[in-house]
XYZ file of C-alpha atoms in Angstrom:
553
model
C -43.056 -4.507 -4.254
C -40.052 -4.187 -1.936
C -41.484 -0.940 -0.582
C -44.519 -2.830 0.771
C -42.230 -3.792 3.660
C -42.289 -0.133 4.692
C -45.816 0.932 3.772
C -48.358 -1.915 3.584
C -50.446 -3.790 6.127
C -51.589 -3.052 9.671
C -48.060 -3.444 11.040
C -46.873 -0.570 8.858
C -49.700 1.828 9.767
C -47.230 3.898 11.862
C -44.983 4.216 8.813
C -47.972 5.279 6.718
C -48.701 8.008 9.248
C -45.179 9.337 8.665
C -45.656 9.191 4.896
C -48.849 11.209 5.454
C -46.753 13.728 7.408
C -44.609 14.052 4.285
C -47.718 14.801 2.230
C -47.909 11.532 0.294
C -51.332 10.384 -0.919
C -52.721 6.852 -1.043
C -52.297 6.957 -4.811
C -48.597 7.793 -4.507
C -47.992 5.088 -1.911
C -49.669 2.500 -4.139
C -46.931 3.022 -6.727
C -43.319 1.806 -6.649
C -41.164 4.098 -4.512
C -38.081 5.259 -6.427
C -35.166 6.772 -4.540
C -33.520 9.634 -6.430
C -30.001 9.998 -5.067
C -29.110 13.663 -5.485
C -25.500 14.819 -5.294
C -26.536 18.456 -5.582
C -24.466 20.957 -3.628
C -23.189 24.513 -3.946
C -19.428 23.848 -3.735
C -18.836 21.577 -6.765
C -19.281 23.192 -10.221
C -20.251 19.801 -11.625
C -23.112 19.624 -9.148
C -24.640 23.084 -9.184
C -27.085 22.031 -11.936
C -28.086 18.728 -10.369
C -31.232 20.198 -8.825
C -32.524 20.652 -12.399
C -31.481 17.103 -13.331
C -33.200 15.704 -10.222
C -36.442 17.536 -11.008
C -36.364 16.091 -14.536
C -35.742 12.585 -13.165
C -38.709 12.992 -10.819
C -40.912 13.975 -13.753
C -39.754 10.930 -15.708
C -40.446 8.577 -12.801
C -43.905 10.074 -12.231
C -44.773 9.940 -15.943
C -43.939 6.230 -15.944
C -46.065 5.475 -12.876
C -43.636 5.701 -9.960
C -43.297 7.882 -6.885
C -39.910 9.638 -6.775
C -38.353 10.428 -3.383
C -35.111 12.401 -3.184
C -32.276 11.836 -0.718
C -28.705 13.221 -0.776
C -25.155 12.044 -1.410
C -22.006 14.046 -0.651
C -19.287 15.084 -3.099
C -15.884 16.775 -2.899
C -14.582 19.097 -5.627
C -11.106 17.751 -6.349
C -9.994 21.010 -7.953
C -10.878 23.062 -4.871
C -9.430 20.393 -2.545
C -6.209 20.137 -4.586
C -2.801 21.034 -3.183
C -3.618 21.047 0.529
C -4.786 18.627 3.205
C -8.309 18.746 1.796
C -7.241 16.332 -0.948
C -6.850 13.644 1.714
C -10.649 13.740 1.938
C -11.390 13.064 -1.737
C -10.899 9.338 -2.377
C -12.103 8.474 1.115
C -15.566 9.855 0.313
C -16.112 7.104 -2.258
C -16.801 4.625 0.549
C -18.833 7.087 2.599
C -21.041 7.659 -0.454
C -21.507 3.929 -1.037
C -22.179 3.216 2.633
C -24.627 6.082 3.185
C -26.561 5.237 0.008
C -26.820 1.613 1.118
C -28.163 2.809 4.480
C -30.806 5.069 2.970
C -31.934 2.641 0.277
C -32.367 -0.352 2.571
C -33.715 1.556 5.565
C -36.566 2.866 3.435
C -37.012 -0.173 1.151
C -37.005 1.622 -2.201
C -38.135 -0.387 -5.223
C -35.610 1.260 -7.520
C -33.026 4.024 -7.627
C -31.906 6.755 -9.995
C -28.390 7.916 -9.172
C -27.592 11.550 -10.038
C -23.825 12.037 -9.588
C -21.231 13.927 -11.577
C -17.760 14.138 -10.103
C -14.703 12.078 -9.323
C -15.549 9.878 -6.288
C -19.249 10.473 -6.477
C -19.779 8.405 -9.642
C -17.788 5.321 -8.561
C -19.163 5.571 -5.014
C -22.723 5.353 -6.325
C -21.799 2.587 -8.787
C -20.378 0.642 -5.823
C -23.627 1.211 -3.951
C -25.686 0.097 -6.953
C -23.748 -3.151 -7.230
C -23.943 -3.773 -3.486
C -27.678 -3.070 -3.232
C -28.603 -4.853 -6.486
C -32.010 -3.255 -6.899
C -33.089 -1.727 -10.258
C -30.926 1.359 -10.816
C -30.253 3.870 -13.593
C -27.566 6.565 -13.655
C -27.813 10.043 -15.133
C -24.922 12.430 -14.553
C -24.937 16.216 -14.542
C -22.803 16.320 -17.700
C -19.500 17.913 -18.672
C -18.555 21.587 -18.651
C -18.033 23.397 -21.931
C -14.408 24.237 -22.716
C -13.214 27.718 -21.901
C -11.664 30.059 -24.439
C -8.568 32.110 -23.788
C -7.219 34.302 -26.599
C -9.262 32.362 -29.141
C -8.108 28.894 -28.032
C -10.072 26.235 -26.182
C -8.775 25.684 -22.652
C -9.725 23.688 -19.559
C -8.838 23.213 -15.898
C -5.553 21.457 -16.718
C -4.522 24.598 -18.632
C -5.279 26.607 -15.492
C -3.012 24.513 -13.290
C -0.255 24.631 -15.897
C -0.562 28.420 -16.037
C 0.564 28.508 -12.402
C 3.726 26.605 -13.405
C 4.260 28.960 -16.320
C 4.013 31.919 -13.939
C 6.668 30.317 -11.706
C 8.873 29.871 -14.780
C 8.444 33.534 -15.685
C 6.634 32.884 -18.968
C 3.276 34.223 -17.760
C 2.309 37.356 -15.885
C -0.069 37.499 -12.938
C -2.581 39.163 -15.266
C -2.299 36.209 -17.683
C -3.004 33.773 -14.849
C -6.079 35.733 -13.776
C -7.282 35.811 -17.386
C -7.135 32.006 -17.356
C -8.896 31.881 -13.978
C -11.755 33.952 -15.369
C -12.204 31.933 -18.562
C -11.139 28.275 -18.405
C -14.224 27.066 -16.476
C -17.063 28.961 -18.184
C -20.097 26.839 -17.236
C -21.347 24.371 -14.675
C -20.491 20.719 -15.259
C -17.658 18.272 -14.691
C -14.394 19.795 -15.980
C -14.258 19.706 -19.772
C -11.439 17.232 -20.519
C -11.248 13.445 -20.197
C -10.529 13.795 -16.513
C -11.744 11.357 -13.842
C -15.344 12.546 -13.601
C -15.929 12.411 -17.341
C -13.988 9.146 -17.597
C -16.279 7.513 -15.053
C -19.454 8.986 -16.577
C -18.406 7.621 -19.984
C -17.533 4.233 -18.492
C -20.945 4.184 -16.759
C -22.407 4.301 -20.267
C -20.102 1.496 -21.396
C -20.978 -0.662 -18.390
C -24.622 -0.323 -19.385
C -25.712 1.604 -16.270
C -26.430 4.920 -18.032
C -28.325 5.932 -21.152
C -26.713 7.121 -24.384
C -25.142 10.539 -23.853
C -24.713 10.131 -20.096
C -20.989 10.834 -20.369
C -20.876 13.491 -23.070
C -23.985 15.694 -23.379
C -22.833 19.064 -21.956
C -24.315 20.111 -18.627
C -25.838 23.278 -20.076
C -27.693 21.576 -22.937
C -31.454 21.091 -22.612
C -30.831 17.665 -24.132
C -29.512 16.625 -20.705
C -32.835 17.518 -19.079
C -34.556 15.261 -21.601
C -32.004 12.533 -20.857
C -32.818 12.804 -17.148
C -36.541 12.370 -17.845
C -35.791 9.270 -19.873
C -33.633 7.932 -17.031
C -36.628 8.269 -14.712
C -38.760 6.376 -17.205
C -36.087 3.719 -17.715
C -35.884 2.802 -14.046
C -39.614 2.059 -14.007
C -39.144 -0.380 -16.887
C -36.332 -2.022 -14.946
C -38.491 -2.290 -11.807
C -41.273 -3.929 -13.826
C -38.853 -6.447 -15.369
C -36.734 -6.769 -12.185
C -33.504 -6.063 -14.071
C -30.836 -5.368 -11.454
C -27.258 -3.998 -11.545
C -25.607 -7.404 -11.215
C -27.515 -8.505 -14.318
C -25.774 -5.647 -16.131
C -22.387 -5.266 -14.404
C -21.051 -8.701 -15.309
C -17.457 -9.763 -15.913
C -17.999 -9.239 -19.641
C -19.303 -5.708 -19.002
C -16.199 -4.838 -16.984
C -13.971 -6.150 -19.769
C -15.918 -3.898 -22.138
C -15.285 -1.001 -19.752
C -11.537 -1.682 -19.622
C -11.440 -1.933 -23.407
C -13.177 1.412 -23.819
C -10.993 2.889 -21.081
C -8.040 2.142 -23.386
C -9.787 3.443 -26.509
C -10.977 6.682 -24.923
C -7.746 7.418 -23.033
C -9.443 7.727 -19.653
C -7.978 8.885 -16.352
C -5.651 6.505 -14.461
C -8.127 6.795 -11.592
C -10.347 4.398 -13.525
C -7.812 1.742 -12.525
C -8.752 2.405 -8.899
C -12.477 2.661 -9.423
C -13.285 -0.152 -11.864
C -11.756 -2.859 -9.593
C -13.618 -1.395 -6.595
C -16.965 -1.380 -8.430
C -16.319 -4.869 -9.789
C -15.510 -6.065 -6.268
C -18.954 -4.944 -5.098
C -20.514 -6.751 -8.070
C -18.704 -9.975 -7.155
C -16.320 -9.737 -10.124
C -12.555 -10.048 -9.656
C -10.904 -7.427 -11.865
C -7.167 -7.944 -11.720
C -5.061 -5.014 -12.960
C -2.944 -7.515 -14.895
C -5.639 -7.856 -17.532
C -5.285 -4.141 -18.309
C -2.080 -4.734 -20.282
C -3.599 -7.760 -22.005
C -6.565 -5.642 -23.127
C -4.370 -2.646 -23.939
C -2.133 -4.754 -26.198
C -4.999 -5.310 -28.632
C -7.028 -2.095 -28.154
C -6.090 0.987 -30.210
C -6.273 4.419 -28.586
C -8.733 6.457 -30.659
C -9.219 9.645 -28.615
C -6.845 12.331 -27.371
C -9.082 14.565 -25.314
C -7.588 17.125 -22.936
C -5.133 16.845 -21.274
C -3.726 14.433 -23.905
C -4.792 16.554 -26.863
C -6.701 19.647 -28.045
C -10.235 18.198 -28.065
C -12.846 18.310 -25.307
C -15.972 16.513 -24.134
C -18.202 18.773 -26.218
C -16.218 17.674 -29.285
C -16.622 13.997 -28.397
C -20.344 14.562 -27.993
C -20.630 16.198 -31.426
C -18.568 13.394 -32.980
C -21.095 10.798 -31.841
C -20.239 10.235 -28.193
C -19.283 7.068 -26.393
C -21.511 4.850 -28.538
C -19.698 6.004 -31.685
C -16.334 5.056 -30.147
C -17.797 1.699 -29.083
C -19.112 1.104 -32.585
C -15.666 1.891 -34.016
C -13.931 -0.492 -31.571
C -16.530 -3.204 -32.220
C -15.183 -3.488 -35.787
C -12.196 -5.291 -34.259
C -14.395 -7.719 -32.359
C -13.129 -6.421 -29.006
C -16.482 -5.857 -27.281
C -19.025 -8.299 -25.921
C -22.150 -7.091 -27.707
C -24.539 -9.347 -25.797
C -24.269 -7.535 -22.451
C -27.587 -6.211 -21.119
C -27.996 -2.486 -20.354
C -30.451 -0.150 -18.625
C -31.968 0.644 -22.016
C -33.494 -2.829 -22.015
C -31.360 -3.616 -25.051
C -27.957 -5.205 -25.490
C -24.749 -3.299 -26.140
C -24.858 -4.436 -29.771
C -28.401 -3.131 -30.234
C -27.507 0.175 -28.561
C -24.470 1.003 -30.679
C -25.797 -0.199 -34.029
C -25.719 2.655 -36.531
C -23.915 5.062 -34.185
C -21.552 6.577 -36.687
C -18.278 8.388 -36.153
C -19.122 11.923 -37.299
C -15.618 13.351 -36.905
C -12.555 11.109 -37.446
C -10.334 13.954 -36.158
C -11.939 13.593 -32.708
C -12.578 9.840 -32.836
C -9.846 8.234 -34.904
C -10.791 5.196 -36.974
C -9.381 1.785 -36.037
C -7.313 1.970 -39.223
C -5.729 5.264 -38.092
C -5.410 5.221 -34.287
C -3.240 7.491 -32.160
C -1.500 4.294 -31.095
C -2.028 0.594 -31.679
C -2.197 0.034 -27.934
C -4.456 1.480 -25.269
C -4.322 4.722 -23.311
C -3.322 3.188 -19.966
C -0.373 0.973 -19.064
C 0.359 -1.027 -15.907
C 4.073 -1.206 -15.071
C 5.995 -3.555 -12.782
C 9.573 -3.880 -11.554
C 11.632 -3.748 -8.395
C 10.272 -0.253 -7.651
C 6.650 -1.416 -7.984
C 6.497 -5.216 -7.557
C 2.696 -5.198 -7.299
C 2.113 -2.653 -10.107
C 1.793 1.037 -10.889
C -0.211 2.908 -13.528
C 0.437 5.555 -16.194
C -1.803 7.302 -18.740
C 0.304 6.327 -21.756
C -1.804 8.377 -24.179
C -0.814 11.585 -22.339
C 2.947 10.848 -22.414
C 5.079 12.466 -25.113
C 6.971 9.887 -27.239
C 10.412 10.864 -25.902
C 9.323 10.050 -22.328
C 7.999 6.551 -23.027
C 11.504 5.353 -22.230
C 13.384 7.415 -19.643
C 16.238 7.027 -17.205
C 17.325 9.592 -14.650
C 18.293 10.381 -11.057
C 15.690 10.149 -8.308
C 14.699 13.364 -6.557
C 13.021 12.030 -3.431
C 10.295 13.744 -1.377
C 8.289 12.366 1.558
C 5.171 14.314 0.655
C 3.639 16.544 -2.007
C 4.386 19.888 -0.365
C 8.167 19.392 -0.390
C 8.057 18.319 -4.034
C 6.044 21.409 -5.024
C 8.511 23.677 -3.232
C 11.430 22.080 -5.106
C 9.693 22.315 -8.493
C 8.567 25.913 -8.035
C 11.990 26.784 -6.649
C 13.688 25.643 -9.846
C 15.503 22.766 -8.147
C 14.157 20.133 -10.567
C 15.973 19.949 -13.911
C 15.600 18.104 -17.191
C 16.217 14.371 -16.808
C 15.153 14.147 -13.152
C 12.708 11.570 -11.826
C 10.612 13.115 -9.042
C 9.595 10.524 -6.444
C 6.758 11.506 -4.085
C 6.053 8.895 -1.415
C 3.985 8.384 1.744
C 0.953 9.603 -0.210
C -0.718 6.195 -0.751
C -4.149 5.079 0.503
C -2.741 4.190 3.927
C 0.271 6.512 4.082
C -1.399 9.726 2.931
C -3.816 8.742 4.163
C -6.319 9.116 1.357
C -4.048 8.855 -1.690
C -3.920 12.488 -2.741
C -3.931 13.483 -6.407
C -0.731 15.178 -7.600
C -2.122 17.633 -10.153
C -0.147 20.551 -8.715
C 3.320 19.000 -9.241
C 2.500 17.544 -12.668
C 1.022 20.856 -13.826
C 3.977 22.794 -12.442
C 6.361 20.504 -14.350
C 4.363 20.987 -17.564
C 3.932 24.724 -17.075
C 7.671 25.169 -16.532
C 8.445 23.451 -19.817
C 9.765 20.210 -18.280
C 6.918 17.916 -19.360
C 9.058 16.286 -22.053
C 12.066 15.696 -19.809
C 10.972 14.995 -16.219
C 9.061 11.972 -14.871
C 7.014 11.840 -11.684
C 6.448 8.689 -9.640
C 4.209 8.377 -6.573
C 2.389 5.896 -4.369
C -0.369 8.500 -4.443
C -2.321 9.156 -7.606
C -2.647 11.661 -10.399
C -5.614 13.699 -11.501
C -7.207 12.887 -14.821
C -6.063 16.399 -15.717
C -2.405 15.406 -15.336
C -0.293 14.755 -18.407
C 3.264 13.616 -19.018
C 5.209 10.676 -17.577
C 3.126 10.701 -14.380
C 3.281 7.235 -12.839
C 1.001 6.640 -9.862
C -0.495 3.931 -7.660
C 2.962 2.461 -6.884
C 2.302 -0.747 -4.944
C 3.197 -1.645 -2.302
C 3.120 1.922 -1.025
C 5.901 3.259 1.197
C 3.751 3.152 4.338
C 3.116 -0.559 3.729
C 6.826 -1.327 3.331
C 7.058 -0.898 -0.436
C 10.449 -0.488 -2.148
C 9.559 3.094 -3.083
C 10.351 3.856 0.552
C 13.916 2.588 0.070
C 14.840 4.873 -2.832
C 17.567 7.413 -2.093
C 18.349 10.765 -3.671
C 20.362 10.220 -6.842
C 19.434 6.553 -7.420
C 18.962 5.945 -11.129
C 15.396 5.035 -12.061
C 14.653 3.348 -15.380
C 11.176 3.596 -16.930
C 10.079 1.755 -20.082
C 6.368 2.292 -20.614
C 6.276 0.285 -23.844
C 7.875 -2.679 -22.047
C 5.676 -2.097 -18.950
C 8.683 -1.918 -16.616
C 9.901 0.402 -13.871
C 13.066 -0.244 -11.870
C 15.504 1.473 -9.554
C 19.027 0.511 -10.629
C 20.128 -0.693 -7.212
C 21.128 -4.281 -6.467
C 18.892 -6.622 -4.509
C 21.629 -6.843 -1.896
C 21.745 -3.060 -1.449
C 17.950 -2.843 -1.204
C 17.967 -5.600 1.409
C 20.632 -3.726 3.409
C 18.575 -0.526 3.248
C 15.460 -2.371 4.392
C 17.224 -3.648 7.521
C 17.918 -0.094 8.626
C 14.513 1.312 7.618
C 11.141 1.753 9.281
C 8.216 3.180 7.296
C 7.087 6.606 8.460
C 3.709 6.970 10.123
C 1.531 10.072 10.207
C -0.591 10.936 13.204
C -4.170 11.316 12.019
C -7.540 11.356 13.755
C -11.199 10.938 12.932
C -12.337 9.356 9.698
C -8.853 9.429 8.170
C -7.559 7.296 11.057
C -10.301 4.712 10.539
C -9.745 4.801 6.778
C -5.981 4.252 7.085
C -6.593 1.236 9.314
C -9.121 -0.346 6.954
C -7.970 0.497 3.423
C -6.312 -2.048 1.142
C -3.723 -1.321 -1.546
C -4.287 0.582 -4.772
C -4.003 -2.442 -7.052
C -7.029 -3.891 -5.256
C -8.959 -0.674 -5.888
C -8.239 0.740 -2.399
C -11.375 -0.980 -1.136
C -11.915 -1.241 2.600
C -11.214 -4.486 4.431
C -14.397 -6.387 5.163
C -16.355 -4.934 2.231
């Protein structure tokens, strides 16, 4: 056992004395030591139940003959951090989580790990750590929140943000907004739509790193406690057979994940996280293949914010495995990939029926013949940008309008709330990329304000930052190169005409090459003075199309 390095033999007698100080018996030390990585905290709603999940995991590990040992991982609540400088500290935690987990796992020589995450950067950060460490690992998330209900209708966090825009437009009262605030987030769990957290928990299932139901069983269901116990048992089977994450997270598994990303209509943030996780697994995941996969993958789900269904509905309809089984009818999945269940993808999804074709469309009746995410290129984004096509209304798939240019989110919000953005405009928010932000803030406030003010079908937003999974509309993020790295987005001027064709995967500013070259000669990218971790991050981070991984990793 790997843990023998830390507990066996005369040389490790001092270590054994410290294990004794912790209360461990000889019998416990004779078993495999399983690290349980707990993301529990009291600031993230998706994490407030993780103490219960961790206890269930510990029981599962012990029942299967292991010794569970808990250590922590951090997590930021994107919703609470949204709209102020706190959002600069969201994406950057992904690498802190991966690095700190690596430190703890290797310093203490665990034989296996059970990762217990739930929210946006926490899930990919721990998946990156799992790939990097490559010791037997199983994931079990805290599960999604139930949808709220306002005046008899299901609502979620995206509805809450849009209510603020509606208030600014004069179509909602302050009392209406507070009614939403009291009701849209009714339980613990990751917010109830197909936002980033739920996208990544579902894709963890697809990758083969989580058990069936990992992405969809609601946080408040006792079924999730049972799932956690089974996760603890599963890791012991993996330790015995020495099945490791790189045996599971292969190139074929990542192609499966991208395929299901398109079918489920996941958050655009998956296009940051999947390449970063793949990078740690030694797999090159180029964003270019996203359009290739999208071209042949139908979009089968329109969960909030794209439509009126929620994670609880997807769970009742059969969950991720049911969507995989539906997509497998087209021969688009590699069914031979190994998973933490000890079975292949094909064995896992066999017989998983679609119980509600209104929630999971059939392949014969998709929402669209192509996938939920599109990668665009053009003279505005030579290296790529990303849009959640499934959340764009048909009339905005092709749009042309004047640029309204802002060098930061705050100025854009002020203009939107002040009624200075009108139908047809293209809002450009720059210097918010991984390096320029730094930290690549999510732009849920401006997208929600646009939607809440009734401009979602007539105004586009473009940024070198990113959008929340709760954003909807023609919200185009991850523009590469970013402005701070000399990208053409930094050259755009107020009033320039921007042309977007999502179906053709193009995005261009209608300015001649000669004019852009002239502007570049007179232009120097802006730099922000930052200190501490953000300063180190800005110096080390790569571009969004590479997953915003850090140089040297």
